[in-house]
Coordinates of C-alpha atoms in Angstrom, one line a residue:
M1 CA -26.1 26.4 54.6
Q2 CA -28.5 28.0 56.9
E3 CA -26.3 26.3 60.1
K4 CA -23.1 28.1 58.4
I5 CA -25.0 31.6 58.3
I6 CA -26.5 31.2 61.5
N7 CA -22.7 29.8 62.8
I8 CA -21.0 33.0 61.3
L9 CA -23.8 35.5 63.1
S10 CA -23.2 33.8 66.4
K11 CA -19.3 34.1 66.3
R12 CA -19.1 37.7 65.0
P13 CA -22.4 39.4 65.4
F14 CA -20.9 42.8 65.9
Q15 CA -18.8 42.6 62.4
V16 CA -21.5 41.4 60.6
S17 CA -23.8 44.3 62.1
L18 CA -21.4 46.7 61.1
L19 CA -20.7 45.3 57.3
L20 CA -24.6 45.1 56.6
H21 CA -25.3 48.7 58.1
V22 CA -22.2 50.2 56.1
L23 CA -24.1 48.8 53.0
L24 CA -27.5 49.7 54.0
F25 CA -26.6 53.1 54.8
G26 CA -24.4 53.7 51.5
L27 CA -26.8 52.1 49.2
T28 CA -29.7 54.3 50.7
Y29 CA -28.0 57.7 50.7
S30 CA -26.4 56.8 47.2
F31 CA -30.1 56.4 45.8
F32 CA -32.2 58.7 48.4
T33 CA -31.6 62.4 49.4
P34 CA -32.7 62.8 53.2
F35 CA -34.7 65.4 54.6
Y36 CA -36.4 66.4 57.9
Q37 CA -39.8 65.5 58.8
T38 CA -40.2 68.6 60.7
N39 CA -38.8 72.4 61.0
D40 CA -37.9 71.5 64.3
D41 CA -34.5 70.1 62.8
V42 CA -34.2 72.7 60.5
G43 CA -34.7 75.4 62.9
M44 CA -31.8 73.8 65.2
M45 CA -29.6 73.3 62.4
L46 CA -30.0 77.1 61.6
M47 CA -29.2 78.2 65.3
V48 CA -26.7 76.0 65.6
R49 CA -25.0 77.2 62.3
G50 CA -25.6 80.8 62.9
V51 CA -28.3 81.3 60.4
S52 CA -31.7 83.0 60.7
T53 CA -32.5 83.7 64.2
V54 CA -29.3 84.2 65.5
T55 CA -26.3 86.0 64.0
E56 CA -23.5 83.6 64.9
P57 CA -23.5 80.1 65.8
S58 CA -25.2 79.0 69.0
E59 CA -25.5 76.2 71.5
Y60 CA -29.0 77.2 72.5
V61 CA -30.8 74.6 70.0
L62 CA -34.4 74.2 71.7
F63 CA -34.7 70.7 72.7
M64 CA -31.0 69.4 72.7
N65 CA -28.6 69.7 75.6
V66 CA -26.3 72.8 75.9
L67 CA -23.2 70.3 76.0
L68 CA -24.3 69.1 72.6
G69 CA -25.0 72.3 70.9
K70 CA -21.5 73.3 71.9
F71 CA -20.3 70.4 70.3
L72 CA -22.1 70.7 67.3
K73 CA -21.1 74.8 67.4
N74 CA -17.6 74.2 67.3
L75 CA -17.5 72.0 64.4
F76 CA -19.5 74.4 62.6
L77 CA -16.8 77.2 63.5
L78 CA -14.1 75.2 62.3
Y79 CA -15.6 74.1 59.3
P80 CA -19.0 75.9 58.3
D81 CA -19.2 74.6 55.2
F82 CA -20.0 71.0 55.9
D83 CA -23.5 69.8 57.3
W84 CA -22.3 68.8 61.0
Y85 CA -26.0 68.6 62.3
S86 CA -27.3 66.0 59.9
F87 CA -23.8 64.2 59.9
F88 CA -24.2 63.8 63.5
M89 CA -27.9 62.6 63.4
I90 CA -27.0 60.2 60.6
S91 CA -24.0 58.9 63.1
C92 CA -26.3 58.3 65.8
L93 CA -28.5 56.2 63.5
F94 CA -25.6 54.0 62.3
V95 CA -24.3 53.8 65.6
S96 CA -27.5 52.9 67.5
Y97 CA -28.9 50.3 64.4
T98 CA -25.4 48.4 64.5
V99 CA -25.8 47.9 67.9
L100 CA -29.5 47.0 67.6
G101 CA -28.2 44.3 64.8
Y102 CA -25.3 43.5 67.0
I103 CA -27.6 42.2 69.5
F104 CA -30.2 40.7 67.4
F105 CA -27.5 38.3 65.8
Q106 CA -26.1 37.5 68.8
G107 CA -28.9 35.7 69.9
T108 CA -30.2 34.5 66.2
R109 CA -30.8 30.8 66.3
N110 CA -33.6 30.7 63.4
I111 CA -32.9 31.6 59.5
Y112 CA -36.5 32.9 59.4
I113 CA -36.3 35.1 62.4
L114 CA -33.3 36.4 60.4
S115 CA -35.5 37.2 57.4
Y116 CA -37.8 39.0 59.5
Y117 CA -35.1 41.3 60.9
L118 CA -34.0 41.9 57.2
I119 CA -37.5 42.9 56.6
F120 CA -37.3 45.3 59.5
I121 CA -33.7 47.0 58.0
F122 CA -35.5 47.5 54.7
S123 CA -38.8 49.2 56.0
I124 CA -38.7 51.0 59.4
Q125 CA -34.4 51.7 58.9
V126 CA -34.4 53.0 55.3
Y127 CA -37.7 55.2 56.2
T128 CA -36.0 56.6 58.9
L129 CA -32.8 57.4 57.2
I130 CA -34.3 58.9 54.9
N131 CA -36.9 61.1 56.9
L132 CA -34.5 62.3 59.4
Q133 CA -36.3 63.7 62.8
F134 CA -34.2 64.1 66.1
T135 CA -37.0 62.8 68.2
I136 CA -36.8 59.4 66.6
V137 CA -33.1 59.6 66.6
S138 CA -33.1 59.8 70.5
S139 CA -35.8 57.1 70.6
I140 CA -33.4 54.7 68.7
A141 CA -30.4 55.7 70.7
A142 CA -32.2 55.1 73.9
L143 CA -33.8 51.6 72.7
A144 CA -30.4 50.3 71.4
G145 CA -28.4 51.2 74.9
I146 CA -31.3 49.8 77.4
L147 CA -31.5 46.5 75.2
T148 CA -27.7 46.2 75.2
L149 CA -27.5 46.9 78.9
F150 CA -29.9 43.9 79.5
K151 CA -28.5 41.3 77.5
T152 CA -27.8 37.7 78.8
N153 CA -24.0 38.2 79.2
I154 CA -22.5 41.8 79.2
T155 CA -19.3 42.4 78.3
P156 CA -17.1 45.7 78.6
K157 CA -17.8 46.6 75.3
D158 CA -21.6 46.3 75.9
A159 CA -21.0 48.5 78.9
F160 CA -19.5 51.0 76.6
L161 CA -22.0 50.9 73.9
S162 CA -25.1 51.1 76.3
T163 CA -23.6 53.7 77.9
F164 CA -22.8 56.2 74.9
C165 CA -26.2 55.3 73.2
I166 CA -28.1 56.4 76.5
V167 CA -26.1 59.4 77.2
V168 CA -26.2 60.3 73.4
S169 CA -30.2 60.0 73.9
V170 CA -30.3 62.0 76.7
M171 CA -28.5 64.9 74.9
I172 CA -30.4 65.0 71.8
R173 CA -33.7 64.6 73.6
Y174 CA -34.2 63.3 77.2
D175 CA -38.0 62.9 77.2
S176 CA -37.4 60.4 74.3
T177 CA -35.1 58.5 76.9
L178 CA -37.7 58.4 79.7
L179 CA -40.4 57.6 77.0
I180 CA -38.6 54.3 75.9
F181 CA -37.3 53.5 79.1
I182 CA -41.0 53.4 80.4
L183 CA -42.1 51.6 77.2
L184 CA -39.0 48.8 77.9
S185 CA -39.8 48.6 81.7
P186 CA -42.0 45.5 81.4
F187 CA -39.2 43.7 79.2
V188 CA -36.5 44.8 81.6
F189 CA -38.2 43.8 85.3
S190 CA -39.3 40.5 83.4
K191 CA -35.7 39.7 82.2
I192 CA -34.5 40.4 86.1
Y193 CA -37.3 38.7 87.8
F194 CA -37.0 35.2 85.5
K195 CA -33.2 35.6 86.1
H196 CA -32.7 36.0 82.3
V197 CA -29.5 38.0 82.7
N198 CA -26.3 37.3 84.5
N199 CA -24.1 39.8 86.7
I200 CA -27.1 41.6 88.0
R201 CA -24.5 43.4 90.4
N202 CA -22.6 44.7 87.4
I203 CA -25.6 45.8 85.4
L204 CA -26.7 47.9 88.5
K205 CA -23.2 49.6 88.4
I206 CA -23.6 50.3 84.9
C207 CA -27.1 51.7 85.4
I208 CA -25.9 53.8 88.4
L209 CA -23.0 55.2 86.2
N210 CA -25.5 56.2 83.2
L211 CA -27.6 57.7 85.9
I212 CA -25.0 59.7 87.3
I213 CA -24.1 60.8 83.8
S214 CA -27.4 62.0 82.6
F215 CA -28.1 63.8 85.7
V216 CA -25.3 65.7 85.6
V217 CA -25.6 66.6 81.8
F218 CA -29.3 67.3 82.3
Y219 CA -28.5 69.6 85.5
Y220 CA -26.1 71.4 83.6
N221 CA -28.2 72.1 81.1
D222 CA -31.0 73.2 83.6
S223 CA -28.5 75.5 85.3
I224 CA -27.7 77.6 81.8
Y225 CA -31.4 78.0 81.0
R226 CA -33.0 78.3 84.5
N227 CA -32.7 82.3 84.4
C228 CA -34.4 82.6 81.2
Y229 CA -36.1 79.5 80.4
D230 CA -39.6 80.5 81.4
D231 CA -39.6 83.6 79.3
Y232 CA -38.0 81.5 76.5
M233 CA -40.4 78.5 76.6
N234 CA -43.2 81.1 76.7
F235 CA -42.4 82.5 73.3
K236 CA -41.2 79.3 71.9
S237 CA -45.0 77.7 72.6
Y238 CA -46.3 80.5 70.6
I239 CA -44.0 80.0 67.8
V240 CA -44.6 76.0 67.7
K241 CA -48.7 76.8 67.7
I242 CA -48.3 79.3 64.6
V243 CA -45.7 77.3 62.8
D244 CA -47.2 73.9 63.3
R245 CA -50.9 75.1 62.3
D246 CA -50.8 76.3 58.5
I247 CA -53.6 78.9 58.4
R248 CA -53.0 79.5 54.6
S249 CA -55.3 76.6 54.0
Y250 CA -58.2 79.1 55.4
S251 CA -59.8 81.2 52.9
K252 CA -58.1 84.3 51.6
K253 CA -60.3 86.6 53.6
D254 CA -60.1 84.8 57.0
F255 CA -56.4 84.4 56.4
E256 CA -56.1 88.1 56.2
S257 CA -58.3 88.9 58.8
I258 CA -56.1 86.4 61.1
L259 CA -52.9 88.5 59.9
K260 CA -54.5 91.7 60.2
S261 CA -55.1 91.2 63.9
A262 CA -51.5 91.3 64.5
K263 CA -50.8 94.1 61.6
W264 CA -48.7 91.4 59.8
S265 CA -48.2 91.0 56.3
N266 CA -48.5 87.6 54.4
N267 CA -44.5 88.1 53.9
D268 CA -44.1 88.4 57.6
Y269 CA -46.0 85.0 58.0
E270 CA -43.9 83.3 55.6
M271 CA -40.9 84.3 57.5
I272 CA -41.7 83.0 60.8
R273 CA -42.6 79.7 59.3
S274 CA -39.1 79.5 57.9
W275 CA -37.3 80.3 61.1
F276 CA -36.5 84.0 60.3
F277 CA -38.2 86.3 63.4
M278 CA -35.8 88.5 64.4
N279 CA -37.8 91.7 64.5
K280 CA -38.7 91.9 68.0
D281 CA -41.6 94.5 67.1
I282 CA -43.3 92.0 64.7
Y283 CA -42.9 88.9 66.7
S284 CA -43.5 89.8 70.1
V285 CA -45.5 87.6 72.3
S286 CA -48.7 90.3 71.9
N287 CA -48.7 89.8 68.6
F288 CA -48.6 85.8 68.7
K289 CA -51.5 86.2 71.0
K290 CA -53.3 88.5 68.7
I291 CA -52.9 85.6 66.1
I292 CA -54.2 82.7 68.6
K293 CA -57.1 84.2 69.7
T294 CA -58.2 85.0 66.3
K295 CA -59.1 81.2 65.4
S296 CA -59.9 78.0 67.6
I297 CA -57.3 76.4 65.0
F298 CA -55.1 76.9 68.0
M299 CA -56.9 75.1 70.6
N300 CA -55.0 71.8 72.3
T301 CA -56.4 68.6 71.3
F302 CA -55.6 65.2 72.6
N303 CA -56.2 62.2 71.0
L304 CA -54.5 58.6 69.9
C305 CA -52.8 60.6 67.1
S306 CA -51.4 63.0 69.1
I307 CA -49.5 60.0 70.9
R308 CA -48.8 58.7 67.3
S309 CA -47.5 62.1 66.0
Y310 CA -44.6 62.1 69.1
F311 CA -42.7 60.0 66.9
F312 CA -43.9 61.8 63.6
I313 CA -44.6 58.3 61.8

């Protein structure tokens, strides 16, 4: 029985992975309702949908590439009642996890290792499906793309899947793609050094193609933001500090004194935490500075937890 299972996995790894993840995603979303871990996703979804801080759908969605923003924007313009942003994130997870399963099943030779992978599916994967976060989606897509590229034997289908996952990862958040590559670099170099991969020349060609596409995508995004990027990032940096640190946990007196420094009402504070800050007189950089200078809670700190929080785990 064990040999039969292993034989099926080795002969049809992609089909098995596809079927498994169709069942996993279907069952997960039949019993659980997904939500976003952070308000960054909520803010980007509102922007590309034309709600909250914008008066119409916009492709300028914070961390994401403008090209991806335009793609989602056009989908919302075509059919605004459907949540295209969440659908896109879930679709990226589906493709990435299917590719990872395909890689794993192709090399599985032991039923116990298969059991460990199934445990991984029902823990990490289900968690990320319910707790959606764009940084995690980008990281998983990058992981799938890079691992596919450095399989022992790479086929044209593998090359396509690798390029697709890496480019999607770059467009969602290129910082995550870079971080995953750095983390996997010892694995990549060891595979090359010990000659555990074939067709090094073909792999280099695919790597160069991925780099060219990623550079073009990144350069286009950078050229769009270049004229107003500094002002925008300065404005956004203050919003992030205020939104991420809940000053309502302080005493009523301290809370009111913080708001009073910028002549804000409690409603003004609740509005910015909900990504509604259209009034330029209320939500200005000068008022942000007044709020932040009132308390030391906005001081930047760096520790091991801050590294862990990058993945929002």
